[in-house]
PDB file of C-alpha atoms in Angstrom:
ATOM      1  CA  MET T  23      -0.389 -57.040  -4.936  1.00 44.00           C
ATOM      2  CA  THR T  24      -2.235 -55.363  -2.094  1.00 47.00           C
ATOM      3  CA  LYS T  25      -0.616 -52.148  -0.910  1.00 47.00           C
ATOM      4  CA  GLY T  26      -0.172 -51.442   2.757  1.00 47.00           C
ATOM      5  CA  PRO T  27      -1.757 -48.459   4.470  1.00 49.00           C
ATOM      6  CA  GLY T  28       1.453 -46.433   4.163  1.00 48.00           C
ATOM      7  CA  ALA T  29       1.844 -46.950   0.401  1.00 48.00           C
ATOM      8  CA  PRO T  30       1.119 -44.045  -1.984  1.00 50.00           C
ATOM      9  CA  ALA T  31      -2.083 -44.151  -4.019  1.00 49.00           C
ATOM     10  CA  ALA T  32      -1.737 -45.509  -7.552  1.00 49.00           C
ATOM     11  CA  ALA T  33      -1.611 -42.961 -10.323  1.00 50.00           C
ATOM     12  CA  HIS T  34      -4.274 -42.982 -13.012  1.00 53.00           C
ATOM     13  CA  PRO T  35      -3.209 -45.428 -15.744  1.00 54.00           C
ATOM     14  CA  GLY T  36      -1.553 -43.632 -18.637  1.00 53.00           C
ATOM     15  CA  ARG T  37      -1.363 -40.282 -16.820  1.00 54.00           C
ATOM     16  CA  PRO T  38       1.762 -38.930 -15.134  1.00 53.00           C
ATOM     17  CA  ALA T  39       1.316 -37.808 -11.548  1.00 49.00           C
ATOM     18  CA  ALA T  40       0.749 -34.056 -11.417  1.00 51.00           C
ATOM     19  CA  ALA T  41       3.604 -32.323  -9.615  1.00 53.00           C
ATOM     20  CA  ALA T  42       2.824 -29.313  -7.488  1.00 50.00           C
ATOM     21  CA  PRO T  43       4.401 -26.135  -8.906  1.00 57.00           C
ATOM     22  CA  PRO T  44       7.447 -25.035  -6.925  1.00 59.00           C
ATOM     23  CA  ALA T  45       6.913 -22.183  -4.506  1.00 61.00           C
ATOM     24  CA  PRO T  46       8.406 -18.903  -5.733  1.00 63.00           C
ATOM     25  CA  GLY T  47      11.656 -17.901  -4.072  1.00 59.00           C
ATOM     26  CA  ILE T  48      12.027 -14.710  -2.104  1.00 59.00           C
ATOM     27  CA  TRP T  49      14.513 -13.308  -4.651  1.00 67.00           C
ATOM     28  CA  ASN T  50      12.074 -12.560  -7.458  1.00 69.00           C
ATOM     29  CA  ILE T  51      11.451  -9.363  -9.407  1.00 75.00           C
ATOM     30  CA  ALA T  52       8.301  -8.424  -7.478  1.00 72.00           C
ATOM     31  CA  ASN T  53      10.002  -8.703  -4.077  1.00 73.00           C
ATOM     32  CA  MET T  54      13.090  -6.893  -5.374  1.00 80.00           C
ATOM     33  CA  LEU T  55      10.903  -3.941  -6.403  1.00 80.00           C
ATOM     34  CA  THR T  56       9.348  -3.947  -2.941  1.00 82.00           C
ATOM     35  CA  MET T  57      12.775  -3.982  -1.303  1.00 86.00           C
ATOM     36  CA  LEU T  58      13.902  -1.157  -3.597  1.00 87.00           C
ATOM     37  CA  ARG T  59      10.949   0.900  -2.354  1.00 88.00           C
ATOM     38  CA  LEU T  60      11.976   0.239   1.251  1.00 90.00           C
ATOM     39  CA  LEU T  61      15.563   1.245   0.505  1.00 92.00           C
ATOM     40  CA  LEU T  62      14.359   4.456  -1.132  1.00 93.00           C
ATOM     41  CA  VAL T  63      12.684   5.652   2.087  1.00 94.00           C
ATOM     42  CA  PRO T  64      15.863   6.890   3.853  1.00 95.00           C
ATOM     43  CA  VAL T  65      17.226   8.180   0.540  1.00 96.00           C
ATOM     44  CA  PHE T  66      14.057  10.188  -0.043  1.00 96.00           C
ATOM     45  CA  VAL T  67      14.104  11.620   3.497  1.00 96.00           C
ATOM     46  CA  ALA T  68      17.757  12.683   3.143  1.00 97.00           C
ATOM     47  CA  LEU T  69      17.018  14.385  -0.188  1.00 96.00           C
ATOM     48  CA  LEU T  70      13.882  16.067   1.153  1.00 96.00           C
ATOM     49  CA  PHE T  71      15.797  17.689   4.033  1.00 96.00           C
ATOM     50  CA  ALA T  72      18.979  18.412   2.076  1.00 95.00           C
ATOM     51  CA  ASP T  73      20.308  21.967   2.342  1.00 92.00           C
ATOM     52  CA  GLY T  74      17.623  23.074   4.777  1.00 91.00           C
ATOM     53  CA  GLY T  75      14.728  21.328   3.040  1.00 92.00           C
ATOM     54  CA  HIS T  76      13.650  24.147   0.731  1.00 92.00           C
ATOM     55  CA  ASP T  77      16.190  24.076  -2.066  1.00 94.00           C
ATOM     56  CA  PRO T  78      14.231  23.622  -5.334  1.00 94.00           C
ATOM     57  CA  LYS T  79      16.958  21.459  -6.901  1.00 96.00           C
ATOM     58  CA  TRP T  80      17.152  19.045  -3.974  1.00 96.00           C
ATOM     59  CA  ARG T  81      13.376  18.945  -3.760  1.00 96.00           C
ATOM     60  CA  ALA T  82      13.224  17.999  -7.450  1.00 97.00           C
ATOM     61  CA  VAL T  83      15.656  15.130  -6.826  1.00 97.00           C
ATOM     62  CA  ALA T  84      13.600  14.080  -3.795  1.00 97.00           C
ATOM     63  CA  TRP T  85      10.501  14.093  -6.007  1.00 96.00           C
ATOM     64  CA  ALA T  86      12.289  11.835  -8.508  1.00 96.00           C
ATOM     65  CA  SER T  87      13.061   9.273  -5.781  1.00 95.00           C
ATOM     66  CA  PHE T  88       9.468   9.486  -4.540  1.00 95.00           C
ATOM     67  CA  ALA T  89       8.184   8.975  -8.095  1.00 94.00           C
ATOM     68  CA  VAL T  90      10.367   5.878  -8.535  1.00 92.00           C
ATOM     69  CA  ALA T  91       8.996   4.472  -5.273  1.00 90.00           C
ATOM     70  CA  MET T  92       5.410   5.089  -6.410  1.00 87.00           C
ATOM     71  CA  ILE T  93       6.108   3.429  -9.772  1.00 86.00           C
ATOM     72  CA  THR T  94       7.464   0.307  -8.074  1.00 84.00           C
ATOM     73  CA  ASP T  95       4.250   0.236  -6.028  1.00 76.00           C
ATOM     74  CA  LEU T  96       2.256   0.040  -9.259  1.00 75.00           C
ATOM     75  CA  PHE T  97       4.231  -2.886 -10.653  1.00 67.00           C
ATOM     76  CA  ASP T  98       5.355  -5.184  -7.832  1.00 63.00           C
ATOM     77  CA  GLY T  99       1.926  -6.450  -6.809  1.00 64.00           C
ATOM     78  CA  GLU T 100       0.747  -6.814 -10.408  1.00 64.00           C
ATOM     79  CA  LEU T 101       3.889  -8.749 -11.347  1.00 60.00           C
ATOM     80  CA  ALA T 102       3.532 -11.011  -8.319  1.00 61.00           C
ATOM     81  CA  ARG T 103      -0.043 -11.914  -9.244  1.00 66.00           C
ATOM     82  CA  ARG T 104       0.518 -12.345 -12.998  1.00 69.00           C
ATOM     83  CA  LYS T 105       3.773 -14.283 -12.755  1.00 61.00           C
ATOM     84  CA  GLY T 106       2.816 -16.409  -9.757  1.00 65.00           C
ATOM     85  CA  LEU T 107       5.430 -14.728  -7.559  1.00 59.00           C
ATOM     86  CA  VAL T 108       3.265 -14.136  -4.477  1.00 63.00           C
ATOM     87  CA  THR T 109       5.260 -14.916  -1.321  1.00 68.00           C
ATOM     88  CA  ASP T 110       4.668 -14.501   2.406  1.00 63.00           C
ATOM     89  CA  PHE T 111       7.489 -11.948   2.449  1.00 64.00           C
ATOM     90  CA  GLY T 112       5.805  -9.921  -0.277  1.00 64.00           C
ATOM     91  CA  LYS T 113       2.440  -9.983   1.502  1.00 68.00           C
ATOM     92  CA  ILE T 114       4.053  -8.423   4.572  1.00 74.00           C
ATOM     93  CA  ALA T 115       6.719  -6.205   3.015  1.00 72.00           C
ATOM     94  CA  ASP T 116       4.578  -4.631   0.280  1.00 75.00           C
ATOM     95  CA  PRO T 117       2.088  -2.792   2.554  1.00 77.00           C
ATOM     96  CA  ILE T 118       4.937  -1.847   4.922  1.00 83.00           C
ATOM     97  CA  ALA T 119       6.881  -0.311   2.037  1.00 84.00           C
ATOM     98  CA  ASP T 120       3.783   1.563   0.832  1.00 84.00           C
ATOM     99  CA  LYS T 121       3.083   3.087   4.219  1.00 87.00           C
ATOM    100  CA  ALA T 122       6.768   3.785   4.911  1.00 91.00           C
ATOM    101  CA  ILE T 123       7.336   5.946   1.840  1.00 92.00           C
ATOM    102  CA  MET T 124       4.003   7.745   2.140  1.00 93.00           C
ATOM    103  CA  GLY T 125       4.390   8.249   5.882  1.00 94.00           C
ATOM    104  CA  ALA T 126       7.936   9.577   5.442  1.00 96.00           C
ATOM    105  CA  ALA T 127       6.722  12.063   2.829  1.00 96.00           C
ATOM    106  CA  LEU T 128       3.752  13.291   4.873  1.00 97.00           C
ATOM    107  CA  ILE T 129       5.676  13.651   8.125  1.00 97.00           C
ATOM    108  CA  GLY T 130       8.648  15.249   6.376  1.00 97.00           C
ATOM    109  CA  LEU T 131       6.458  17.808   4.604  1.00 97.00           C
ATOM    110  CA  SER T 132       4.696  18.655   7.862  1.00 97.00           C
ATOM    111  CA  VAL T 133       8.008  19.054   9.704  1.00 97.00           C
ATOM    112  CA  LEU T 134       9.130  21.457   6.964  1.00 96.00           C
ATOM    113  CA  GLY T 135       5.883  23.404   7.346  1.00 95.00           C
ATOM    114  CA  ASP T 136       4.668  22.683   3.813  1.00 96.00           C
ATOM    115  CA  LEU T 137       1.710  20.506   4.768  1.00 96.00           C
ATOM    116  CA  PRO T 138      -0.658  21.005   7.734  1.00 96.00           C
ATOM    117  CA  TRP T 139      -0.156  18.417  10.469  1.00 97.00           C
ATOM    118  CA  TRP T 140      -3.877  17.626  10.593  1.00 97.00           C
ATOM    119  CA  VAL T 141      -3.697  16.337   7.008  1.00 96.00           C
ATOM    120  CA  THR T 142      -0.800  14.050   7.894  1.00 97.00           C
ATOM    121  CA  ILE T 143      -2.567  12.814  11.037  1.00 97.00           C
ATOM    122  CA  VAL T 144      -5.860  12.096   9.218  1.00 96.00           C
ATOM    123  CA  ILE T 145      -4.165  10.133   6.432  1.00 95.00           C
ATOM    124  CA  LEU T 146      -1.799   8.149   8.659  1.00 95.00           C
ATOM    125  CA  ALA T 147      -4.515   7.402  11.232  1.00 95.00           C
ATOM    126  CA  ARG T 148      -6.726   6.094   8.447  1.00 92.00           C
ATOM    127  CA  GLU T 149      -3.977   3.859   7.033  1.00 88.00           C
ATOM    128  CA  LEU T 150      -3.069   2.423  10.434  1.00 89.00           C
ATOM    129  CA  GLY T 151      -6.710   1.986  11.429  1.00 89.00           C
ATOM    130  CA  ILE T 152      -7.705   0.174   8.241  1.00 86.00           C
ATOM    131  CA  THR T 153      -4.661  -2.110   8.484  1.00 81.00           C
ATOM    132  CA  LEU T 154      -5.531  -3.087  12.073  1.00 85.00           C
ATOM    133  CA  MET T 155      -9.166  -3.571  11.095  1.00 86.00           C
ATOM    134  CA  ARG T 156      -8.191  -5.952   8.276  1.00 79.00           C
ATOM    135  CA  PHE T 157      -6.362  -8.105  10.836  1.00 79.00           C
ATOM    136  CA  TRP T 158      -9.393  -7.886  13.148  1.00 83.00           C
ATOM    137  CA  VAL T 159     -11.691  -9.523  10.578  1.00 81.00           C
ATOM    138  CA  ILE T 160      -9.159 -11.668   8.703  1.00 74.00           C
ATOM    139  CA  ARG T 161     -10.573 -14.878  10.252  1.00 78.00           C
ATOM    140  CA  TYR T 162     -13.884 -14.141   8.519  1.00 77.00           C
ATOM    141  CA  GLY T 163     -12.517 -13.069   5.148  1.00 75.00           C
ATOM    142  CA  VAL T 164     -10.464 -10.510   3.254  1.00 69.00           C
ATOM    143  CA  ILE T 165     -11.622  -6.969   2.545  1.00 72.00           C
ATOM    144  CA  PRO T 166     -10.671  -6.332  -1.098  1.00 69.00           C
ATOM    145  CA  ALA T 167      -9.332  -2.996  -2.268  1.00 69.00           C
ATOM    146  CA  SER T 168     -12.200  -0.979  -3.708  1.00 75.00           C
ATOM    147  CA  ARG T 169     -12.111   1.345  -6.697  1.00 84.00           C
ATOM    148  CA  GLY T 170     -12.421   4.236  -4.279  1.00 83.00           C
ATOM    149  CA  GLY T 171      -9.430   2.931  -2.351  1.00 82.00           C
ATOM    150  CA  LYS T 172      -7.345   2.699  -5.511  1.00 83.00           C
ATOM    151  CA  LEU T 173      -8.416   6.197  -6.526  1.00 91.00           C
ATOM    152  CA  LYS T 174      -7.496   7.420  -3.035  1.00 90.00           C
ATOM    153  CA  THR T 175      -4.023   5.918  -3.343  1.00 87.00           C
ATOM    154  CA  LEU T 176      -3.485   7.474  -6.775  1.00 90.00           C
ATOM    155  CA  THR T 177      -4.748  10.894  -5.668  1.00 94.00           C
ATOM    156  CA  GLN T 178      -2.632  10.826  -2.526  1.00 94.00           C
ATOM    157  CA  GLY T 179       0.476   9.891  -4.472  1.00 93.00           C
ATOM    158  CA  ILE T 180       0.050  12.689  -7.015  1.00 95.00           C
ATOM    159  CA  ALA T 181      -0.856  15.294  -4.384  1.00 96.00           C
ATOM    160  CA  VAL T 182       2.038  14.404  -2.072  1.00 96.00           C
ATOM    161  CA  GLY T 183       4.405  14.364  -5.038  1.00 95.00           C
ATOM    162  CA  MET T 184       3.298  17.882  -5.954  1.00 96.00           C
ATOM    163  CA  TYR T 185       3.921  19.021  -2.370  1.00 97.00           C
ATOM    164  CA  VAL T 186       7.435  17.599  -2.529  1.00 96.00           C
ATOM    165  CA  LEU T 187       8.158  19.973  -5.411  1.00 95.00           C
ATOM    166  CA  GLU T 188       8.613  23.680  -4.729  1.00 92.00           C
ATOM    167  CA  LEU T 189       5.585  24.967  -6.652  1.00 92.00           C
ATOM    168  CA  THR T 190       4.083  28.435  -6.824  1.00 91.00           C
ATOM    169  CA  GLY T 191       1.112  30.138  -8.488  1.00 94.00           C
ATOM    170  CA  TRP T 192      -1.700  28.090  -9.933  1.00 95.00           C
ATOM    171  CA  LEU T 193       0.266  24.836  -9.499  1.00 95.00           C
ATOM    172  CA  ALA T 194       0.418  25.439  -5.745  1.00 95.00           C
ATOM    173  CA  THR T 195      -3.338  26.053  -5.768  1.00 96.00           C
ATOM    174  CA  ALA T 196      -3.928  22.914  -7.831  1.00 96.00           C
ATOM    175  CA  ARG T 197      -1.983  20.729  -5.423  1.00 96.00           C
ATOM    176  CA  ALA T 198      -3.964  22.113  -2.470  1.00 96.00           C
ATOM    177  CA  VAL T 199      -7.223  21.256  -4.239  1.00 96.00           C
ATOM    178  CA  LEU T 200      -5.921  17.779  -5.091  1.00 96.00           C
ATOM    179  CA  MET T 201      -4.844  17.202  -1.501  1.00 96.00           C
ATOM    180  CA  ALA T 202      -8.295  18.255  -0.281  1.00 96.00           C
ATOM    181  CA  LEU T 203      -9.789  15.658  -2.645  1.00 96.00           C
ATOM    182  CA  ALA T 204      -7.325  13.060  -1.333  1.00 95.00           C
ATOM    183  CA  VAL T 205      -8.410  13.775   2.248  1.00 96.00           C
ATOM    184  CA  LEU T 206     -12.082  13.427   1.301  1.00 96.00           C
ATOM    185  CA  LEU T 207     -11.368  10.104  -0.415  1.00 95.00           C
ATOM    186  CA  THR T 208      -9.304   9.020   2.589  1.00 94.00           C
ATOM    187  CA  VAL T 209     -12.195   9.590   4.979  1.00 94.00           C
ATOM    188  CA  GLY T 210     -14.889   8.321   2.603  1.00 93.00           C
ATOM    189  CA  THR T 211     -13.136   5.052   1.776  1.00 91.00           C
ATOM    190  CA  ALA T 212     -12.353   4.527   5.465  1.00 91.00           C
ATOM    191  CA  LEU T 213     -16.058   4.653   6.283  1.00 92.00           C
ATOM    192  CA  ASP T 214     -16.758   2.234   3.427  1.00 89.00           C
ATOM    193  CA  TYR T 215     -14.125  -0.225   4.675  1.00 87.00           C
ATOM    194  CA  VAL T 216     -15.481  -0.014   8.229  1.00 89.00           C
ATOM    195  CA  GLY T 217     -18.930  -0.900   6.898  1.00 89.00           C
ATOM    196  CA  GLN T 218     -17.501  -3.858   4.965  1.00 85.00           C
ATOM    197  CA  ALA T 219     -15.573  -5.070   8.009  1.00 86.00           C
ATOM    198  CA  LEU T 220     -18.605  -4.931  10.298  1.00 87.00           C
ATOM    199  CA  ARG T 221     -20.740  -6.729   7.720  1.00 87.00           C
ATOM    200  CA  LEU T 222     -18.063  -9.376   7.160  1.00 84.00           C
ATOM    201  CA  ARG T 223     -17.696  -9.974  10.888  1.00 85.00           C
ATOM    202  CA  ARG T 224     -21.462 -10.117  11.420  1.00 85.00           C
ATOM    203  CA  GLU T 225     -21.854 -12.673   8.631  1.00 81.00           C
ATOM    204  CA  GLY T 226     -18.910 -14.684   9.945  1.00 81.00           C
ATOM    205  CA  LEU T 227     -20.322 -14.812  13.460  1.00 81.00           C
ATOM    206  CA  ALA T 228     -23.719 -15.807  12.089  1.00 80.00           C
ATOM    207  CA  ALA T 229     -22.122 -18.639  10.115  1.00 80.00           C
ATOM    208  CA  GLU T 230     -20.266 -19.821  13.206  1.00 77.00           C
ATOM    209  CA  HIS T 231     -23.459 -19.882  15.293  1.00 80.00           C
ATOM    210  CA  ALA T 232     -25.322 -21.690  12.511  1.00 80.00           C
ATOM    211  CA  GLY T 233     -22.608 -24.369  12.366  1.00 73.00           C
ATOM    212  CA  ARG T 234     -22.910 -25.202  16.043  1.00 68.00           C
TER     213      ARG T 234
END
């Protein structure tokens, strides 16, 4: 029998039709970790400023909440990729959660006078600038996270965490050195990403002109 134009194509004899895997739901473990990180932002801020903002006990509790947020950052993306749990919500919420907790920590520490404002401004300007730049070139491709970028994130997290704690002596000196390294990595990786973005856009425009 001849099939009409609207009929489905015949399956290969002896082989069942391959069903597309179902799309992951929004309520999966990776997204729940991301949402937990978002919920921890106001909790962390409240703990950071508790009792005037310089009580060592409250600062230690604030550090614990910050550490939990950083740990979720390590696992949610990896779980999403390994378990096939990548969702549109996760793609948007994950970077927002990352920047929210880090931005809250940097701004809070600067308000309390523990971290120079120029450090906070440099780091936050870099994060916002790179995010906008990724959207600027997204039609030509994706800029992958580099090893330097991952090292920057790790160094920033450790340094900021040390500033959350009330440290003195050589530990206070060590955190200042680590923060200086984080700033250098912040600026260095930003320049690298700008170079990648310009190259990606130039190649994309060349490909568009060649296809005309």
